[in-house]
XYZ file of C-alpha atoms in Angstrom:
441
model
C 0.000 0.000 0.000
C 1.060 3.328 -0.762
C 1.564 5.702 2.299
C 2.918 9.280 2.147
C 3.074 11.708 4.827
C 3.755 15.320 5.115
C 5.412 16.400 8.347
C 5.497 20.244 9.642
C 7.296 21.266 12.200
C 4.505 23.038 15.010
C 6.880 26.296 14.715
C 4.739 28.628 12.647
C 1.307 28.656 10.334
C 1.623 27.134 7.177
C 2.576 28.821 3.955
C 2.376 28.462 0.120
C 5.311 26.483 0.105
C 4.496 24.014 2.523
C 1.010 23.470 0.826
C 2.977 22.359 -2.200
C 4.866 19.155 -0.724
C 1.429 18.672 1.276
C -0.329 18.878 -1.920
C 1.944 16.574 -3.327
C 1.464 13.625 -0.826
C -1.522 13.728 -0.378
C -2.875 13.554 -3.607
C -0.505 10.565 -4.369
C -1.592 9.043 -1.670
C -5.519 9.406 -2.498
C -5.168 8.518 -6.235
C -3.590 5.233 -5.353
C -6.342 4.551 -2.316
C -3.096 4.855 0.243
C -2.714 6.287 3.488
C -1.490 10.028 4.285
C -0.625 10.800 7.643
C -0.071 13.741 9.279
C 3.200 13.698 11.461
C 4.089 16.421 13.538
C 8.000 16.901 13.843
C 7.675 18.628 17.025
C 11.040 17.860 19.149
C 12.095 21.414 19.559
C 10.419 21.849 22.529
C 10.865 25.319 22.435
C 9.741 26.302 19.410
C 7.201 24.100 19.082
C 3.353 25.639 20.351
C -0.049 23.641 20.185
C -1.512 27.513 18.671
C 0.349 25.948 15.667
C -0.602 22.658 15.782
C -4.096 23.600 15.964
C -3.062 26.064 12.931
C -1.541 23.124 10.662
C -4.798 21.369 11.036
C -7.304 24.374 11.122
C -5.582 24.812 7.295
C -5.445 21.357 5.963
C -9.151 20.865 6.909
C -10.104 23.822 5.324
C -8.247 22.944 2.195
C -10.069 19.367 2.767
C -6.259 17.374 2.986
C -7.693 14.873 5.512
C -5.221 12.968 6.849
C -6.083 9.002 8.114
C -3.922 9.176 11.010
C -1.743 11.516 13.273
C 1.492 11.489 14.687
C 4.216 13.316 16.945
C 7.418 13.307 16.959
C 7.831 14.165 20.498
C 6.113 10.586 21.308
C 8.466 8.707 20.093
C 11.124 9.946 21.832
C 12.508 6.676 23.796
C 11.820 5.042 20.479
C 14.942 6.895 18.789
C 17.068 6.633 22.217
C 16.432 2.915 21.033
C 17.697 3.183 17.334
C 20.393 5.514 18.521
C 21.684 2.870 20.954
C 21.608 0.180 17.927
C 23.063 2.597 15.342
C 26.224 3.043 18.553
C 26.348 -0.327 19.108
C 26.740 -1.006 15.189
C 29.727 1.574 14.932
C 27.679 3.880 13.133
C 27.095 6.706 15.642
C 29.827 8.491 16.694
C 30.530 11.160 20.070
C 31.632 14.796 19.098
C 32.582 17.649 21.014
C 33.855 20.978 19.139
C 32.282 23.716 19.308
C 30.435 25.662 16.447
C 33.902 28.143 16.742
C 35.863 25.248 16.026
C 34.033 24.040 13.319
C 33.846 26.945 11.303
C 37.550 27.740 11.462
C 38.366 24.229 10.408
C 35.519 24.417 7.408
C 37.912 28.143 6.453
C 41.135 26.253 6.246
C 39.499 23.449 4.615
C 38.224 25.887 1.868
C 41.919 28.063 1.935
C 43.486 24.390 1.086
C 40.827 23.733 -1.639
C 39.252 21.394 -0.022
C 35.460 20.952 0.370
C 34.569 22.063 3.791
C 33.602 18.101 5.234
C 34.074 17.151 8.517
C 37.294 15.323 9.298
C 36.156 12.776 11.626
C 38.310 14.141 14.100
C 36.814 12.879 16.865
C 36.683 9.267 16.222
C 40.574 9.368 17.161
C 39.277 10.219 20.691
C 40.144 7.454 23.500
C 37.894 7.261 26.376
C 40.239 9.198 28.392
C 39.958 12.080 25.926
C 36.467 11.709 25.696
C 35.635 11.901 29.789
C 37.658 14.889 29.870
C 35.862 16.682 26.966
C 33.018 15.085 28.557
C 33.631 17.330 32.022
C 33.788 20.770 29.875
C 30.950 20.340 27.637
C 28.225 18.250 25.877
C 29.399 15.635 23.340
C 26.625 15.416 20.317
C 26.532 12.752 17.832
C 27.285 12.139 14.415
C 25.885 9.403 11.847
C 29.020 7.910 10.170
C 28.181 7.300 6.698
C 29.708 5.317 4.319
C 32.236 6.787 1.903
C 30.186 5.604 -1.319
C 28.312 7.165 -3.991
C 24.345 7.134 -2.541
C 22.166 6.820 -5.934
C 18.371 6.932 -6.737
C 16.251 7.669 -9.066
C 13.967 10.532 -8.193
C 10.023 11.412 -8.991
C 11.056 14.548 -10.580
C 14.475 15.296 -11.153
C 15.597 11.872 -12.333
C 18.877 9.761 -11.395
C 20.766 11.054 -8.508
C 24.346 10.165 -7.623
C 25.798 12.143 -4.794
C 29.705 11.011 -3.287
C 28.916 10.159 0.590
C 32.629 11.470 0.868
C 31.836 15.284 -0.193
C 29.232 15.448 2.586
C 29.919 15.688 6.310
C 28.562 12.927 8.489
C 25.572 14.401 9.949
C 24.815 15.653 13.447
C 21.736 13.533 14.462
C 21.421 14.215 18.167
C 22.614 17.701 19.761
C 24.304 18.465 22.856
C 21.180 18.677 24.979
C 19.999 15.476 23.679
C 17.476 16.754 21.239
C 16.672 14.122 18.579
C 17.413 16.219 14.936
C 15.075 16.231 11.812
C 17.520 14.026 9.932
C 17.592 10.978 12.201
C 13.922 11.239 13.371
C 12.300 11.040 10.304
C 14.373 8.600 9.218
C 13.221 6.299 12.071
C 9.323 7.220 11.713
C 9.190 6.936 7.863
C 11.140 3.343 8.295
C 8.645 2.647 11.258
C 5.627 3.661 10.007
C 6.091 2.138 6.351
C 6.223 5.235 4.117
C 6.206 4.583 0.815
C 6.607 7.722 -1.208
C 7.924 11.136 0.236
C 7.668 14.206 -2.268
C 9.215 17.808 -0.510
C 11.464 20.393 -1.606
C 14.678 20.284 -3.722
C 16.753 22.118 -0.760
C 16.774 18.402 0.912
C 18.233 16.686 -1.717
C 21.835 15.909 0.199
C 19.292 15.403 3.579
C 18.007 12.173 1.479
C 21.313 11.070 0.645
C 22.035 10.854 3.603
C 18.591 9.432 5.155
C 19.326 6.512 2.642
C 21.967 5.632 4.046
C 20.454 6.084 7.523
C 17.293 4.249 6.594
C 19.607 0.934 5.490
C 21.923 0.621 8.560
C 18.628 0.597 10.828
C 17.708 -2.499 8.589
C 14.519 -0.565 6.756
C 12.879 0.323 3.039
C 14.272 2.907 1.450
C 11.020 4.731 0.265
C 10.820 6.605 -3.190
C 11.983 10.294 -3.344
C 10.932 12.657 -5.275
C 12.397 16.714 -4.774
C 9.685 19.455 -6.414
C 11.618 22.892 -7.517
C 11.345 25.837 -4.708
C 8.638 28.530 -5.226
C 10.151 32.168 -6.062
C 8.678 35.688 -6.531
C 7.335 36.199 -9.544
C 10.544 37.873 -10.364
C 12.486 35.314 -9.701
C 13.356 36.653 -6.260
C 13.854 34.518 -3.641
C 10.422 33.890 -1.694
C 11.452 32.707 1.293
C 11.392 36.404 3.135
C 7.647 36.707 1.771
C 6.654 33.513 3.219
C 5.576 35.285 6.497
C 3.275 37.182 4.327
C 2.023 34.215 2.347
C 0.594 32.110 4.903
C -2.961 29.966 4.331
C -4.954 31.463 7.140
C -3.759 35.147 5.976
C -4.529 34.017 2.068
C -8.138 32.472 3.560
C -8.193 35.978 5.501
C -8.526 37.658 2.648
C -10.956 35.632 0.833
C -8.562 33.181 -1.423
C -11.147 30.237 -1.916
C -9.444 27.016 -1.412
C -10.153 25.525 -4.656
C -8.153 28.092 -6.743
C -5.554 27.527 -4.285
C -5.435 23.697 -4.979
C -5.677 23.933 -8.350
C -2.704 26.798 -8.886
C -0.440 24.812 -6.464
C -1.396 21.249 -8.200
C -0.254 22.424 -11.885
C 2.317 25.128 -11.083
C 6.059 24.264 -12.378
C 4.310 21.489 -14.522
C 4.100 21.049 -18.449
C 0.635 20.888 -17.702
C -1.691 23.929 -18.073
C -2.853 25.762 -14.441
C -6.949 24.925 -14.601
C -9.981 26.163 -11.952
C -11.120 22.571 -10.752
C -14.162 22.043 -8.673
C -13.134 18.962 -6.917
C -10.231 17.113 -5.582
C -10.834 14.010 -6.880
C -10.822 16.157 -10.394
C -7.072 17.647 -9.496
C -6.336 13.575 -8.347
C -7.111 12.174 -11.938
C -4.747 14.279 -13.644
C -1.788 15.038 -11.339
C 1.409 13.165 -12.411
C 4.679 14.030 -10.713
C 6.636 13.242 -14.328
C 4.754 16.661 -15.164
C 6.887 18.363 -13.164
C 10.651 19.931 -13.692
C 13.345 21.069 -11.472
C 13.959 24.629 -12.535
C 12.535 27.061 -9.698
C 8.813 27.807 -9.991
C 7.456 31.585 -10.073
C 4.405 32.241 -7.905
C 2.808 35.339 -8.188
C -0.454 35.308 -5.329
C -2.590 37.766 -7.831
C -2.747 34.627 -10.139
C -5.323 33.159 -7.472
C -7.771 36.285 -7.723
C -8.886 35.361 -11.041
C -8.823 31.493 -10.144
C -10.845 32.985 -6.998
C -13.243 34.939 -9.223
C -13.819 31.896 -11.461
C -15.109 30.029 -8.558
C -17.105 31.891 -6.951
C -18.880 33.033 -9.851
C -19.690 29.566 -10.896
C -21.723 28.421 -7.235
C -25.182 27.806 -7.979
C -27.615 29.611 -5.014
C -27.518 26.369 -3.098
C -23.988 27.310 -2.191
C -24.236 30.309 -1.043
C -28.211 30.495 0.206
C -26.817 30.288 4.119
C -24.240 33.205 3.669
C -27.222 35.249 1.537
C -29.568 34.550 4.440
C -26.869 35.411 7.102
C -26.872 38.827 5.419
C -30.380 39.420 5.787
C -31.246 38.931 2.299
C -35.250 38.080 1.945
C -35.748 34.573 0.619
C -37.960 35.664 -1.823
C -35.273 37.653 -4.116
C -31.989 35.854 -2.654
C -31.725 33.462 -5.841
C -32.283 36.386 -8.269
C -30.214 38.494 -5.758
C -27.180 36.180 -6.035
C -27.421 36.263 -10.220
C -27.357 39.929 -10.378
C -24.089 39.447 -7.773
C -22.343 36.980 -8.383
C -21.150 38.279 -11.871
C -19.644 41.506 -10.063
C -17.469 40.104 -7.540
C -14.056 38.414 -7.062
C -14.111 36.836 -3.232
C -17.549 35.783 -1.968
C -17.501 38.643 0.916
C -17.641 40.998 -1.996
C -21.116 40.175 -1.770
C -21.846 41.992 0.996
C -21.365 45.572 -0.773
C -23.844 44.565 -3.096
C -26.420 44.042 -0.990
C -25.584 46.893 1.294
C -26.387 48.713 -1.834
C -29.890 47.585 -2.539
C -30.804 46.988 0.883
C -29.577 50.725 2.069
C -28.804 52.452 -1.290
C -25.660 53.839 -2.515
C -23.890 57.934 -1.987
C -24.765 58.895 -5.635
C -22.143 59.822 -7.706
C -22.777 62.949 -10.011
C -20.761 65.410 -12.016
C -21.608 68.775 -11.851
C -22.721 69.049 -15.120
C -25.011 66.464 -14.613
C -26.191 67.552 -11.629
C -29.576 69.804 -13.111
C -30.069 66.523 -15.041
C -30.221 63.913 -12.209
C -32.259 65.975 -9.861
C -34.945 66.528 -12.876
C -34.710 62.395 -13.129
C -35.284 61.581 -9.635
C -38.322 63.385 -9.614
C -39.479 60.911 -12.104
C -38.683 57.643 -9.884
C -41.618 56.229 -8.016
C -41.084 54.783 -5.049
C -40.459 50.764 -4.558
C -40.973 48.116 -4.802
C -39.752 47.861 -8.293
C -40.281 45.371 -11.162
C -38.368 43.856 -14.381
C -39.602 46.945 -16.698
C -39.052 49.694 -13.812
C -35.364 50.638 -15.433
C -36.935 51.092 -19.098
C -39.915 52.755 -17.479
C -37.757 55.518 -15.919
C -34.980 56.054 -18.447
C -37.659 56.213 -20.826
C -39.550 59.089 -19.258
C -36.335 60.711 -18.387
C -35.228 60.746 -22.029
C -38.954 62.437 -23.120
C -38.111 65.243 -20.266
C -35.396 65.439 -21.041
C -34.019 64.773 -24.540
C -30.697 63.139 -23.524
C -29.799 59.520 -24.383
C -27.047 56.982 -25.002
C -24.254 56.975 -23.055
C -25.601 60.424 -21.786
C -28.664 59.089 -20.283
C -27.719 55.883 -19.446
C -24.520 56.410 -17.281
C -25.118 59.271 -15.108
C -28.238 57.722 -13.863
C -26.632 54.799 -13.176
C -23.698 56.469 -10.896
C -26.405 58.126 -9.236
C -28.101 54.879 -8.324
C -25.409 52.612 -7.423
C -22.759 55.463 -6.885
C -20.328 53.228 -9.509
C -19.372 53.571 -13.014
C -19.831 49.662 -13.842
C -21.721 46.869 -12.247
C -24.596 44.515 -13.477
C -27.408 45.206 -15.505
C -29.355 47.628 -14.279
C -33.055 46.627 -15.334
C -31.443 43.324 -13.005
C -30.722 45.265 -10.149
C -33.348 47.431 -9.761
C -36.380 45.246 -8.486
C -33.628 44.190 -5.952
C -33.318 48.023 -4.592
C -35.061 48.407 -1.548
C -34.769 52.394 -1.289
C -35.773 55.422 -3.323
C -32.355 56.149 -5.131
C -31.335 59.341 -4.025
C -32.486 59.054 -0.753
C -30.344 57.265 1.202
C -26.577 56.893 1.774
């Protein structure tokens, strides 16, 4: 069975870019009738808040990702003191003690000399003497030991990898104070909890090189990897400083429906062209991650207003009859309400100006040449309620008062109704007003 997970870390909300790999997973998951589950890398204790764990899953339910099953990183805990122990006991893990100083000025001499900045292993000359006395002055944190090989596999995306174990530094899997790092943990979970397929960003690339490696010595699958391209500005500037500004719940905030998020994120920095879908299942049935490419992927957020627009435009009255009602709309012109609306607004909220504007009128708007004119064509207007000939009825007796028409007739009166220059038809809107024009605002 396939099984594919997507694991946040409980530091922060969720942005565009960490929709993507969830994207990803899950819909592999659900087209093959797999498993996604939601794991929660949470073993920075520090960092790590249940306001964002309650955020991760406030967002994935509204995008309708459902996971089958959830788990947390910091409940496992004596379960990777137990893999550490059999990783030590295999020769694998390894006790080091300099400090970040250190470190960095041997990386400086390494790159002076030519040589790419990899960690020299220098500890595993210690004896136990050396080690108790290091031991005394500060924490010793441990290192996998990998094995100086090339670590190949064939990616989802970017195709045949080969990366030389020997031009990457053994990596630090459990820090000074004992906390369990990203590397080694997931690398126990996704062994333990038989994952499959994991899809997430390109910048972990050398992380899975050396998670393969990882994976084998504890005796597990290697699952399939596949690395998707990182979003940028639609510049090409890095987006990583904007992602603050680009989370889901501000995006939902401001009235980004979910399905023109889905369906951007699904296609975007694929051959395949970026659709409005109604459904998941519909985004399922065509996503294939051989689509995809490995160059970096411009996202622009304004490309989800007209995705946005596209949806809501297209819900029938069922839809949106609870909102309508919410509003105060009357039952008995909410469905011919919402068709005069729904054609003049981007995000569904938008509909609340329009009905502020027949239920309460609008400020009219009128030039001062026009103002003689408008005054002379109120007069005219009875009061409501109005019908589907009430438009034609007016404008036509304003055009025998007054001679004007076209453009000339037409346009001021309709500023002075609805106090816009553009909007829906007006013999449409007007058996929806519920106020003399002109007398309210």
């Amino acid at each position: 069975m396939t099984v594919t997970r997507f694991a946040p870390s409980p530091t922060g909300y969720l942005h565009i870019g960490n929709l993507r790999t969830a994207l990803f997973n899950y819909l592999i998951a659900r087209k093959s009738g797999g498993e996604f589950i939601l794991r929660l890398d949470d073993t920075d204790q520090e960092r790590s808040k249940q306001e964002y764990v309650d955020g991760i899953k406030t967002d994935l339910e509204w995008l309708g990702l459902t996971w089958d099953r959830v788990e947390r990183q910091s409940e496992r805990l004596d379960r990777y003191a137990e893999m550490a122990d059999q990783l030590r006991a295999a020769g694998r893990f390894y006790e080091c003690f300099e400090s970040p100083t250190e470190l960095d000025l041997k990386r400086k001499k390494q790159l002076n000399m030519g040589k790419p900045p990899v960690y020299d292993r220098a500890a595993m000359a210690l004896d136990d003497a050396a080690r108790e006395k290091l031991r005394a002055d500060r924490a010793g944190y441990w290192r996998f030991q990998l094995d100086l090989e090339r670590i190949e596999w064939t990616d989802g995306i970017l195709g045949d990898i080969s990366i030389d174990a020997a031009s990457v530094s053994d990596p630090v899997l459990i820090r000074g104070d004992g906390q369990v790092l990203y590397t080694f943990a997931s690398s126990v979970d996704d062994m333990d909890m038989g994952v499959t397929n994991i899809v997430r960003g390109g910048d972990h690339v050398t992380n899975t090189a050396t998670q393969i490696q990882i994976i084998r010595a504890m005796g597990g699958r290697v699952p399939d990897f596949a690395h998707h391209s990182l979003l940028t500005g639609p510049h090409g500037e890095a987006l990583s400083k904007r992602l603050g500004t680009l989370s889901l719940r501000d995006l939902r905030a401001q009235g980004v429906e979910r399905m023109a998020l889905l369906s951007l994120m699904a296609r975007l920095g694929s051959s395949q062209p970026v659709e409005l879908r109604a459904t998941l299942d519909e985004i399922a049935e065509g996503f294939d991650l051989s689509q995809f490419g490995s160059a970096p992927t411009k996202f622009d957020a304004e490309d989800l207003w007209p995705l946005t627009r596209g949806h809501v435009q297209g819900l029938p009255f069922a839809a949106v009859a609870g909102k309508l009602a919410a509003l105060g709309v009357p039952d008995s012109i909410a469905p011919a309400f919402w068709e005069v609306a729904r054609e003049n607004i981007t995000r569904l909220d938008d509909v609340d100006q329009w009905w502020s504007l027949c239920r309460d009128g609008a400020v009219p708007m009128v030039a001062p040449e026009d103002a003689d004119f408008v005054a002379e064509a109120f007069k005219l207007l009875p009061p409501p309620p109005y019908g589907a000939t009430s438009w034609s009825d007016w404008t036509g007796a304003v055009k025998a008062a007054t001679g004007r028409k076209g453009k000339g007739l037409f346009m001021p009166l309709r500023k002075a109704v609805t106090g816009l220059d553009h909007g829906p038809d007006m013999a449409s809107l007007m058996p929806l007003l519920q106020k003399t024009p002109g007398q309210s605002g």
